[in-house]
Tab-separated table of C-alpha atoms in Angstrom:
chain	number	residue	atom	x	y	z
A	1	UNK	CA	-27.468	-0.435	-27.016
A	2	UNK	CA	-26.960	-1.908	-30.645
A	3	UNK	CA	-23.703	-2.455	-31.655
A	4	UNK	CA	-22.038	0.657	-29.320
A	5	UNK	CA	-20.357	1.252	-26.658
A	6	UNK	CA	-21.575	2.028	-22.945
A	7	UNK	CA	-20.697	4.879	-21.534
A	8	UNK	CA	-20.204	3.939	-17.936
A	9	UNK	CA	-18.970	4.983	-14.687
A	10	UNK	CA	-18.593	2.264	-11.846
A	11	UNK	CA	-19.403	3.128	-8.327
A	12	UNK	CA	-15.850	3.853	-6.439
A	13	UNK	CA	-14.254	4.506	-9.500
A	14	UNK	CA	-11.491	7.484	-9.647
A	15	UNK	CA	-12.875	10.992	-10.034
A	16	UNK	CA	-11.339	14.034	-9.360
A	17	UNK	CA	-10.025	15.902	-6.152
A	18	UNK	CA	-13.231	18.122	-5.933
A	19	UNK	CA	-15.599	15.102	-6.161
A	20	UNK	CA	-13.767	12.943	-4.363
A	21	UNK	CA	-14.058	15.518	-1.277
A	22	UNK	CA	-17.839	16.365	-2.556
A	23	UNK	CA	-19.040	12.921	-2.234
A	24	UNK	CA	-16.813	11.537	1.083
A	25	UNK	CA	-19.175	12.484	3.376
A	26	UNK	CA	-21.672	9.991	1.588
A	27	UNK	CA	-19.810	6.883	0.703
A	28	UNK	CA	-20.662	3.847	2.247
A	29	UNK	CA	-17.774	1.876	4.149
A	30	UNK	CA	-16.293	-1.418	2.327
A	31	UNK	CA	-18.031	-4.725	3.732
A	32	UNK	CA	-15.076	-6.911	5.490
A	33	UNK	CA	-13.047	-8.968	3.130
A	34	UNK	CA	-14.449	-12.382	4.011
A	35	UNK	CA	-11.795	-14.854	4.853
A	36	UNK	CA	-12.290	-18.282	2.377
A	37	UNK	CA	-12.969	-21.305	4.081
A	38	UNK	CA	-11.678	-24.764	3.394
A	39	UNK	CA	-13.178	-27.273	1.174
A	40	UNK	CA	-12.051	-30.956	-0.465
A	41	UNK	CA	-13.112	-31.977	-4.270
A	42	UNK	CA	-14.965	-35.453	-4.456
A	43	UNK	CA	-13.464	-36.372	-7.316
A	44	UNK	CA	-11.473	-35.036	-10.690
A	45	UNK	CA	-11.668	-35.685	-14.267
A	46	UNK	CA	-8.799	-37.157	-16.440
A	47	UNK	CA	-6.640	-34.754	-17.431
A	48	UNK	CA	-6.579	-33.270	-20.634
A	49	UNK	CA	-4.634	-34.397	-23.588
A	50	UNK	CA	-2.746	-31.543	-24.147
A	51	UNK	CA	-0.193	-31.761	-21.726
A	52	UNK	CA	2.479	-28.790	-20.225
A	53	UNK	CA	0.112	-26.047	-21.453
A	54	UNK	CA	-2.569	-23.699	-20.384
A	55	UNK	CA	-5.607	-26.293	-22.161
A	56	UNK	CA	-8.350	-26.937	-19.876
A	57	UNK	CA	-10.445	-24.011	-19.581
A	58	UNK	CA	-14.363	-24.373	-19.281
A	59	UNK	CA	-17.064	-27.281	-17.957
A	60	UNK	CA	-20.750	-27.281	-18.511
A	61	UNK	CA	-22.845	-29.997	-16.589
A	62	UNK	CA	-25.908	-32.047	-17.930
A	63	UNK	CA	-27.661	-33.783	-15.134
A	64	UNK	CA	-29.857	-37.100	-15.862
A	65	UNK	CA	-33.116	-36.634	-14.102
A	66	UNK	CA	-33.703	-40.486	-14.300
A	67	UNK	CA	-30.419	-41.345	-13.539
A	68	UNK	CA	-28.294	-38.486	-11.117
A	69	UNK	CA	-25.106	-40.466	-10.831
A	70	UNK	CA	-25.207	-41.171	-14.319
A	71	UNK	CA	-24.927	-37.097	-15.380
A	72	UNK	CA	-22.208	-36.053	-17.462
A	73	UNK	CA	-19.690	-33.302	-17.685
A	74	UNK	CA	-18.683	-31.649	-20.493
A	75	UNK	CA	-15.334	-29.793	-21.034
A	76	UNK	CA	-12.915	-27.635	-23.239
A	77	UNK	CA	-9.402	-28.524	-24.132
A	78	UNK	CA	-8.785	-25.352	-25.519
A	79	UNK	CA	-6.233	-26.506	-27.898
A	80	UNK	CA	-7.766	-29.406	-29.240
A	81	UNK	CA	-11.586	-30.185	-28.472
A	82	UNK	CA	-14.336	-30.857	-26.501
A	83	UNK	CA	-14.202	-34.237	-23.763
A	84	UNK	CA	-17.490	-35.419	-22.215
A	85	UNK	CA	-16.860	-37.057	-19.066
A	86	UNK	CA	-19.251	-39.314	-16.190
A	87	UNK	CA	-19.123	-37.942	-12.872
A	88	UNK	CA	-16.077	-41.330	-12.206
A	89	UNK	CA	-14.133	-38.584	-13.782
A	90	UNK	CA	-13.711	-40.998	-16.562
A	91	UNK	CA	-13.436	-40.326	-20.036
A	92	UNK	CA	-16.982	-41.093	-22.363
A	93	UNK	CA	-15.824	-39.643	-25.326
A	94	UNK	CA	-13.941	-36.734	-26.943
A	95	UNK	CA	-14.521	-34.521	-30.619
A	96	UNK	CA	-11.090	-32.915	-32.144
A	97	UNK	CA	-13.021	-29.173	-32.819
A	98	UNK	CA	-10.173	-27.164	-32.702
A	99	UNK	CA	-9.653	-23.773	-30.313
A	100	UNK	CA	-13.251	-24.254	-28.325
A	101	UNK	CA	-12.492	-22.015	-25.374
A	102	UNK	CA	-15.821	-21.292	-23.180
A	103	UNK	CA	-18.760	-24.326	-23.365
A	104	UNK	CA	-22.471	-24.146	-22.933
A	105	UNK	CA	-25.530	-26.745	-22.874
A	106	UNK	CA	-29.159	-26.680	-22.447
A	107	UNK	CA	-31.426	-29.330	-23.361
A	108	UNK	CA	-33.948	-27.474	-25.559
A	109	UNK	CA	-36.544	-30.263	-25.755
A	110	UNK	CA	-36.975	-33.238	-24.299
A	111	UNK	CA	-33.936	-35.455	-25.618
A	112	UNK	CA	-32.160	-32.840	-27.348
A	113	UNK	CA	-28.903	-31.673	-25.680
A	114	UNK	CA	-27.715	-28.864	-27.593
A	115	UNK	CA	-23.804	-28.005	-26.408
A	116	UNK	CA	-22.142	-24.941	-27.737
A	117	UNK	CA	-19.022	-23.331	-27.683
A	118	UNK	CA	-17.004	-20.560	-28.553
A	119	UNK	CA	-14.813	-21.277	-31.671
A	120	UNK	CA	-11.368	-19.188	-31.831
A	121	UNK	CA	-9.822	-21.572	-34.114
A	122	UNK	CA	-9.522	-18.922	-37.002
A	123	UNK	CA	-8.750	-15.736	-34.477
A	124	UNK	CA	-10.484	-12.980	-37.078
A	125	UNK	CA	-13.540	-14.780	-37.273
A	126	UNK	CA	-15.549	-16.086	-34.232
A	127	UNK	CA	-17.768	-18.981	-34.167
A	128	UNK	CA	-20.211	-20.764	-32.423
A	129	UNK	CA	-19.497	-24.528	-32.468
A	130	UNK	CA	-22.761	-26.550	-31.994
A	131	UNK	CA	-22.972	-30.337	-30.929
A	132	UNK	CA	-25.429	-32.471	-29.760
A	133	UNK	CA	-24.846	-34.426	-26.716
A	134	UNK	CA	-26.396	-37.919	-25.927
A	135	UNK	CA	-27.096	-38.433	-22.425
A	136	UNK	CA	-27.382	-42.276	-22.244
A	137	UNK	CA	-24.146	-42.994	-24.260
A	138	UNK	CA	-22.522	-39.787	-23.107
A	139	UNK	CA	-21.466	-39.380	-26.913
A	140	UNK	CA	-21.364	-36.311	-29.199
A	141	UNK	CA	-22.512	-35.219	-32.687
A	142	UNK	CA	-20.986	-32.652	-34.717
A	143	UNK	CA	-23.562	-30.190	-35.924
A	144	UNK	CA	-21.279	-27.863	-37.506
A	145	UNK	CA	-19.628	-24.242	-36.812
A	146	UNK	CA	-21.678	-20.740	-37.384
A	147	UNK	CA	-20.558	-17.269	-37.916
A	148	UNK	CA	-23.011	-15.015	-36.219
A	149	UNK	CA	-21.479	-11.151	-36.574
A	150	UNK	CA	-22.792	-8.948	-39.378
A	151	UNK	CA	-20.735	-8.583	-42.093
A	152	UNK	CA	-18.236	-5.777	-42.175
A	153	UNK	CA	-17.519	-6.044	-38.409
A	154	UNK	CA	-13.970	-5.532	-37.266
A	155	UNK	CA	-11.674	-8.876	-36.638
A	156	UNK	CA	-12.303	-10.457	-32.978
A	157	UNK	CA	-11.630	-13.212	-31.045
A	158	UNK	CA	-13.989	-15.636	-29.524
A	159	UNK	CA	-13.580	-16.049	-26.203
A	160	UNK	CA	-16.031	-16.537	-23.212
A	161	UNK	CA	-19.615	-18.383	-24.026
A	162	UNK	CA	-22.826	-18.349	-22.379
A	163	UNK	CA	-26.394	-19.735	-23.251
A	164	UNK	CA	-29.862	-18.863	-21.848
A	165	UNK	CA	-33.051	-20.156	-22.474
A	166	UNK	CA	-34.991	-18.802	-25.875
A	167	UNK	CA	-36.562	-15.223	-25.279
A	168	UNK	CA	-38.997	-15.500	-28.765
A	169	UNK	CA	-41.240	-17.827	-30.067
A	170	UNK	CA	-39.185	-20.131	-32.878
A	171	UNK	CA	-35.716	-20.090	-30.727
A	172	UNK	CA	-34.446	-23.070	-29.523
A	173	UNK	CA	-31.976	-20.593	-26.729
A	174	UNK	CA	-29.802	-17.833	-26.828
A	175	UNK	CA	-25.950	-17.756	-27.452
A	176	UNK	CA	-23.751	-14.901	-25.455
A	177	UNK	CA	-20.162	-14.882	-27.116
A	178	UNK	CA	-17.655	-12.824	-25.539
A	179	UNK	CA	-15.486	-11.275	-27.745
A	180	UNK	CA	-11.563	-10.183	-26.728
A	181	UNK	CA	-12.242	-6.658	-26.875
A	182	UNK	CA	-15.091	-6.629	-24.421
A	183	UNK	CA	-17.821	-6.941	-27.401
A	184	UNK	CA	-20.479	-9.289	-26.197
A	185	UNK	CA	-22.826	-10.842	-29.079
A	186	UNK	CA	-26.264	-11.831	-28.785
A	187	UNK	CA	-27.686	-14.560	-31.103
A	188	UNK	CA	-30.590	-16.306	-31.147
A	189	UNK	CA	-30.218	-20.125	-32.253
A	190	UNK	CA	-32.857	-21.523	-34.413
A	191	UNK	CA	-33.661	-24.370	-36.569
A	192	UNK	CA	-34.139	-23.722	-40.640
A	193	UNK	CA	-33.623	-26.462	-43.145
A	194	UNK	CA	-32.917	-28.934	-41.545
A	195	UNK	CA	-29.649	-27.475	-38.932
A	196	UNK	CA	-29.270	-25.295	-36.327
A	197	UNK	CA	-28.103	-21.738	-37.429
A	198	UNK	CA	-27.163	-18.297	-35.170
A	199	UNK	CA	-28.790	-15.502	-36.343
A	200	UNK	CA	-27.184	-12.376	-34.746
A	201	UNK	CA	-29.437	-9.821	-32.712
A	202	UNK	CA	-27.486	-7.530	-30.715
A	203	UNK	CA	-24.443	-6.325	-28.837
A	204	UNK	CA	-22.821	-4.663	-25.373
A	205	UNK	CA	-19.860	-3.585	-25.104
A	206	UNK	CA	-17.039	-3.431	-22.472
A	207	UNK	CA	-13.971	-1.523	-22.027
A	208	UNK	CA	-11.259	-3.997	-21.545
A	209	UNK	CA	-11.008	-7.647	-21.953
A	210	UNK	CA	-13.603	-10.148	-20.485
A	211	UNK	CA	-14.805	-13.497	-20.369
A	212	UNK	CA	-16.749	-15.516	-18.123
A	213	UNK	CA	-20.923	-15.296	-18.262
A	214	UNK	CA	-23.868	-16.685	-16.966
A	215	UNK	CA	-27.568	-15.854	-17.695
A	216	UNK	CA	-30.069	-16.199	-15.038
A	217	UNK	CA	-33.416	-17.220	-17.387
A	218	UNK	CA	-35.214	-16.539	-14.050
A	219	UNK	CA	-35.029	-12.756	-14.449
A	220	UNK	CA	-33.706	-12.700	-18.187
A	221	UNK	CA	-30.226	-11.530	-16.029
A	222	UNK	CA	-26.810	-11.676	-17.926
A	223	UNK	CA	-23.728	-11.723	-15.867
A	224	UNK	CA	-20.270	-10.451	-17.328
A	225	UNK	CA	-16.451	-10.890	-15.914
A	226	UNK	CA	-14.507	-7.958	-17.319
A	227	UNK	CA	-11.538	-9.331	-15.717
A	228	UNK	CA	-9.711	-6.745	-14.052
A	229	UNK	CA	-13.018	-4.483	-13.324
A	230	UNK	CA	-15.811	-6.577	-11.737
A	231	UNK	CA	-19.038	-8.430	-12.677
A	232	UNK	CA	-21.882	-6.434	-14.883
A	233	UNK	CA	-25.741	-7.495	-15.315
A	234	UNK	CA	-27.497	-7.074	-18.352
A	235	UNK	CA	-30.848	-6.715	-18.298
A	236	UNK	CA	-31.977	-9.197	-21.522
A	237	UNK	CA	-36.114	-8.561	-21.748
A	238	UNK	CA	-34.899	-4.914	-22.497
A	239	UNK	CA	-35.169	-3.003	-26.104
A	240	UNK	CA	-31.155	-2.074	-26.051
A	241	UNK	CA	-28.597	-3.846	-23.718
A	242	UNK	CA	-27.768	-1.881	-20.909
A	243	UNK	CA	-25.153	-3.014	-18.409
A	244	UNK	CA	-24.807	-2.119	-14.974
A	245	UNK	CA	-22.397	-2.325	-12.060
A	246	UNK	CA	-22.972	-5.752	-9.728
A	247	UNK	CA	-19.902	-6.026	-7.937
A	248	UNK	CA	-16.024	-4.710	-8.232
A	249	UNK	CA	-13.144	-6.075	-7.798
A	250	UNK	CA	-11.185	-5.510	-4.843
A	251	UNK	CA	-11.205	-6.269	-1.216
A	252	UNK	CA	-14.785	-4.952	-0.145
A	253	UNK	CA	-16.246	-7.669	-2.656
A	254	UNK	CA	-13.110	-10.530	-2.062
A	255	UNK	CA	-12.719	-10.305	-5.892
A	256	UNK	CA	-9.161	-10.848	-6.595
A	257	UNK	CA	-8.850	-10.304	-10.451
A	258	UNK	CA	-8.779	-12.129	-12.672
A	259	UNK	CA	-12.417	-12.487	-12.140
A	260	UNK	CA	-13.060	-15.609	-14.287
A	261	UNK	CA	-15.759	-17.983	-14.364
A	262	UNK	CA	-19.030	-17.553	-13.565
A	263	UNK	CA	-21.870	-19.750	-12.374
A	264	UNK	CA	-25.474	-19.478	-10.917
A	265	UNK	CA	-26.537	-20.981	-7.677
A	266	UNK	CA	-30.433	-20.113	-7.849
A	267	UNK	CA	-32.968	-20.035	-4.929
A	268	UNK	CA	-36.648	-19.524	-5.190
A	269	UNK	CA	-38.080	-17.278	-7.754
A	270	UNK	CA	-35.291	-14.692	-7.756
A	271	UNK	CA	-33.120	-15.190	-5.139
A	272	UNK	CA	-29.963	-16.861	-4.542
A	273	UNK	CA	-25.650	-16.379	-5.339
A	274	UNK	CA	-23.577	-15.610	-8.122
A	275	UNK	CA	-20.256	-17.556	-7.765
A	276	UNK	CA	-17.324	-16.587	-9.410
A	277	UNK	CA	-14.011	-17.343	-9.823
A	278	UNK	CA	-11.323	-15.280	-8.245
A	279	UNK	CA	-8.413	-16.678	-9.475
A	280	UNK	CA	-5.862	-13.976	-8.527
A	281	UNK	CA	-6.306	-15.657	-5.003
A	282	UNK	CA	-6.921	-19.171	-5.901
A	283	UNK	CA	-10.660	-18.483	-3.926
A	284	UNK	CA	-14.537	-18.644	-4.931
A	285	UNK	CA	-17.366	-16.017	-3.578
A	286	UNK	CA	-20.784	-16.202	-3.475
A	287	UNK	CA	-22.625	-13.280	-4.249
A	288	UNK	CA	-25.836	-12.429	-3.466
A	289	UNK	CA	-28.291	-12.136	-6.620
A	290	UNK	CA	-30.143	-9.342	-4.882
A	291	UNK	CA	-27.563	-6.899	-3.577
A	292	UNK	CA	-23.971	-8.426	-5.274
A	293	UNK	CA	-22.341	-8.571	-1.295
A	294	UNK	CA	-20.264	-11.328	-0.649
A	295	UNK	CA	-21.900	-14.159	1.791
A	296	UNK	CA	-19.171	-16.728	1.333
A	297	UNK	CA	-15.356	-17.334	-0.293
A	298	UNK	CA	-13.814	-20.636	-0.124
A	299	UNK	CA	-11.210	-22.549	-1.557
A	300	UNK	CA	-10.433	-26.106	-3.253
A	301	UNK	CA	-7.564	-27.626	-0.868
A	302	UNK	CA	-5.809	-30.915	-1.539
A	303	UNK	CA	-7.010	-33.700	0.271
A	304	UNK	CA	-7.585	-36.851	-1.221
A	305	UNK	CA	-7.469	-34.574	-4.730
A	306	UNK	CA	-5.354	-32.061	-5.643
A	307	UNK	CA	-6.308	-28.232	-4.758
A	308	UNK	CA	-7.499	-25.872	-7.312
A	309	UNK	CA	-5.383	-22.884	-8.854
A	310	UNK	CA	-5.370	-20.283	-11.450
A	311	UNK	CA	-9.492	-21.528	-12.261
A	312	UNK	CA	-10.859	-20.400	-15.265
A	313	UNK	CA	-14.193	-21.936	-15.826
A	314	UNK	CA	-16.549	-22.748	-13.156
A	315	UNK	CA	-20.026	-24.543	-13.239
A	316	UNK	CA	-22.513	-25.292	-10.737
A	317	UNK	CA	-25.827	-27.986	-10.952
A	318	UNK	CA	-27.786	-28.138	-7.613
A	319	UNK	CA	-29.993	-30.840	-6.839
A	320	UNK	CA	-29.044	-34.485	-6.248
A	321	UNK	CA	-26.367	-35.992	-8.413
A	322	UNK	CA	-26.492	-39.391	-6.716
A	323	UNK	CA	-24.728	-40.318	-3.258
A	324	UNK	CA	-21.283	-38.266	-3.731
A	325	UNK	CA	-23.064	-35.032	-4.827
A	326	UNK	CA	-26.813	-35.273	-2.719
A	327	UNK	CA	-27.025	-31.857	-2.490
A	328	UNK	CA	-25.474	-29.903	-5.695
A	329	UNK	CA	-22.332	-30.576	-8.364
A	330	UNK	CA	-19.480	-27.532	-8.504
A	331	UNK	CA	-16.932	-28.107	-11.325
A	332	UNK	CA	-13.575	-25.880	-11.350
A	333	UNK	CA	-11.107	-26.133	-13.918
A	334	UNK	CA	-7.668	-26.949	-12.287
A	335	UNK	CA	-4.896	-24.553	-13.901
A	336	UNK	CA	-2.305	-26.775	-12.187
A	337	UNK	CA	-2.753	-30.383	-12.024
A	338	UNK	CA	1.336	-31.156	-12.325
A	339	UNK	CA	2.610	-33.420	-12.868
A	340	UNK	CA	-0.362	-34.219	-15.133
A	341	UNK	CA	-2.097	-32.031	-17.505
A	342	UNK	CA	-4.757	-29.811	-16.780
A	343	UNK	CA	-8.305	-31.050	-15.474
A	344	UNK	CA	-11.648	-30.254	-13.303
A	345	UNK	CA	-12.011	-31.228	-10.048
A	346	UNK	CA	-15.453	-32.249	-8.728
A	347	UNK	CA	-17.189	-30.769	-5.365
A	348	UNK	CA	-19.987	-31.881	-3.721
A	349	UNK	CA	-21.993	-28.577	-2.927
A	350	UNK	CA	-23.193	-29.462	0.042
A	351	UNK	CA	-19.481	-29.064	1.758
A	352	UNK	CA	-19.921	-25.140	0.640
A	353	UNK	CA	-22.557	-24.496	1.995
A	354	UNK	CA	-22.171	-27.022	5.563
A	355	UNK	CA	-19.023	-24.729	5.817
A	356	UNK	CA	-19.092	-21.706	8.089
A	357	UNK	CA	-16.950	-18.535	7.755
A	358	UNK	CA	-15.168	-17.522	10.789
C-alpha cells in the first residue's frame, strides 16, 4: 500500500473472550523455546571513538573475491561516522558523517562499492548518506546526503537501513529506510548527472517503532524488526507493499524483544535462515526462510574476546573469508565492550552451525 497504513492482525494476537474460546480448539501448540548454545568470536574490531555511550550500532561486510582475508567491514558510530575496518579488527579508515545509524553496501558493478546509510543527523528530515568504498585501500569517498520523502510528509527520524539489489532497468539498488514511527521508505537509487540520487517510490507502514531489515533479492523478500512485535516480510515484486506475519516475539519463536538486527543466511534457490538479534536475552535465532520456526539460538560468550550484549546490528557473509572464517563471517555489534567503548566482535560461522542444540 502507498503511503498508508496496514491494517493487520498477527496470528496469537489478543481477541476477545468469544473468539478466544471459538478458535481454542484449533490453535496450534508453541514449538519448544530452544535453549542457545555456546559460541566464541574470532576476533573484534577497535572500539569506537565515542567512548561511555550507546555509539556502535550497525556493520555491513564487503568480501574480496580475489582476496577473502583481505575483506573489509564497515561500521556505524552512531554519533560520529562511519569506520571501515580489515577483518585484524584494525582500523583502515574512518569519515566524520554525523548521526549514521543503520549501514548498507552492495557492489553495483564491478568495482563500484556503493555504502549507504541512514542519516538522522537533522531528526525532522531523514537522509540517505551515500559513499563509495574502495576495496583494495579499504578507503571511503563521500558522495553526498539525499532526501528521498515527498514533500509535505510529516517530520521522522531515520533509523534502520537496508539495501537490495535494483528491481528496474536504470537502478543501480534499492534503499529501505526505516523510519521511527514504523514508516518504511522505498527508494530506488540511480545515477543522473553525474551523482547518485534517491528517488522515492513507495511506503509500509508499522504500528510501533522498528528497525532492523534485510532483503532477500532471491525472492524480492523484505524482512522488518518491529521491535517489541516480531519480524514481517514484504513481498517487493508486488504492485502495493503488503506485509505479513513471519515470526512473533515470545517464547514459541525464542524472540526476546528487542528484536534488533537482522541478517540473511541463504541456501539454494530459496531456502535457508533468517538470523536475528534478540537482544532482550543477549541470544541469536535462526529462522527458517520457509516456515519462520526457530532451528537454532546461540550466544557470543567470552573466551579469548569479550561476549556480546545488548546487539543491535548484525551481519552475516558466508563463503570463505580466508583461514579464520573458511566457512562464513557473522558480525554483532557489542553494546558492552567496558572498559572500552563499543565495538563488533567477529565469528567464524562455521562454529554456529558445528554447534548442536541440546
Amino acid at each position: 500500500m502507498r503511503n498508508g497504513a496496514l491494517l493487520r492482525i498477527w496470528p496469537g494476537a489478543l481477541l476477545p473472550a468469544f473468539a478466544l474460546s471459538a478458535c481454542a480448539g484449533v490453535q496450534a501448540p508453541p514449538r519448544p523455546f530452544y535453549p542457545a548454545v555456546d559460541v566464541m568470536a574470532s576476533g573484534e574490531t577497535a572500539p569506537v571513538g565515542t567512548a561511555a555511550a550507546d555509539a556502535a550500532d550497525d556493520p555491513a561486510i564487503w568480501r574480496n573475491a580475489g582476496n577473502p582475508a583481505a575483506s573489509l567491514i564497515v561500521g556505524t558510530d552512531k554519533k560520529a561516522g562511519l569506520y571501515v575496518y580489515g577483518l585484524d579488527g584494525k582500523v583502515r579508515d574512518f569519515v566524520a558523517a554525523g548521526a549514521l545509524n543503520n549501514v548498507d553496501l552492495r557492489e553495483v558493478r564491478p568495482g563500484m562499492i556503493l555504502v549507504a546509510a541512514s542519516d538522522r543527523t537533522d531528526r525532522a528530515a531523514p537522509r540517505i548518506a551515500l559513499f563509495a568504498l574502495d576495496g583494495p585501500t579499504g578507503k571511503l569517498a563521500t558522495l553526498g546526503a539525499q532526501t528521498f520523502l515527498p514533500k509535505g510528509h510529516a517530520p521522522a527520524e531515520a533509523y534502520g537501513f537496508c539495501m537490495g539489489g535494483a528491481l528496474a532497468e536504470g537502478e543501480l539498488a534499492r534503499a529501505y529506510v526505516v523510519l521511527k514511527d514504523g514508516t518504511v521508505a522505498e527508494s530506488r537509487l540511480v545515477e543522473r548527472d553525474g551523482a547518485i540520487q534517491a528517488e522515492h517510490l513507495r511506503n509500509v507502514k508499522f504500528a510501533t517503532q522498528s528497525e532492523g531489515c534485510v532483503v532477500d533479492d532471491r525472492t524480492g523478500t523484505l524482512y522488518v524488526a518491529e521491535e517489541d512485535i516480531g519480524i514481517w516480510r514484504v513481498d517487493l515484486r508486488s504492485a502495493s507493499l503488503a506485509a505479513t506475519a513471519f515470526a512473533k516475539v515470545g517464547a514459541g519463536q525464542g524472540l526476546v524483544d528487542d528484536v534488533e538486527g537482522l541478517a540473511l543466511a541463504p541456501e539454494g534457490m530459496t531456502g535457508g535462515w533468517l538470523v536475528a538479534s534478540s537482544q532482550g536475552d543477549n541470544a541469536y535465532v535462526l529462522l527458517d526462510l520457509a516456515t519462520g520456526q526457530p532451528t537454532k539460538r546461540f550466544r557470543i560468550v567470552a573466551g579469548q574476546y569479550g561476549a556480546t550484549s545488548d546487539t543491535d546490528g548484525i551481519e552475516l557473509a558466508l563463503g570463505d573469508f580466508g583461514p579464520s572464517y573458511p566457512a562464513g563471517l557473522f558480525v554483532a555489534q557489542d553494546g558492552n565492550n567496558a572498559p572500552s567503548a563499543q565495538n563488533f566482535k567477529l565469528v567464524d560461522w562455521s562454529k554456529v552451525m558445528g554447534q548442536s542444540t541440546n
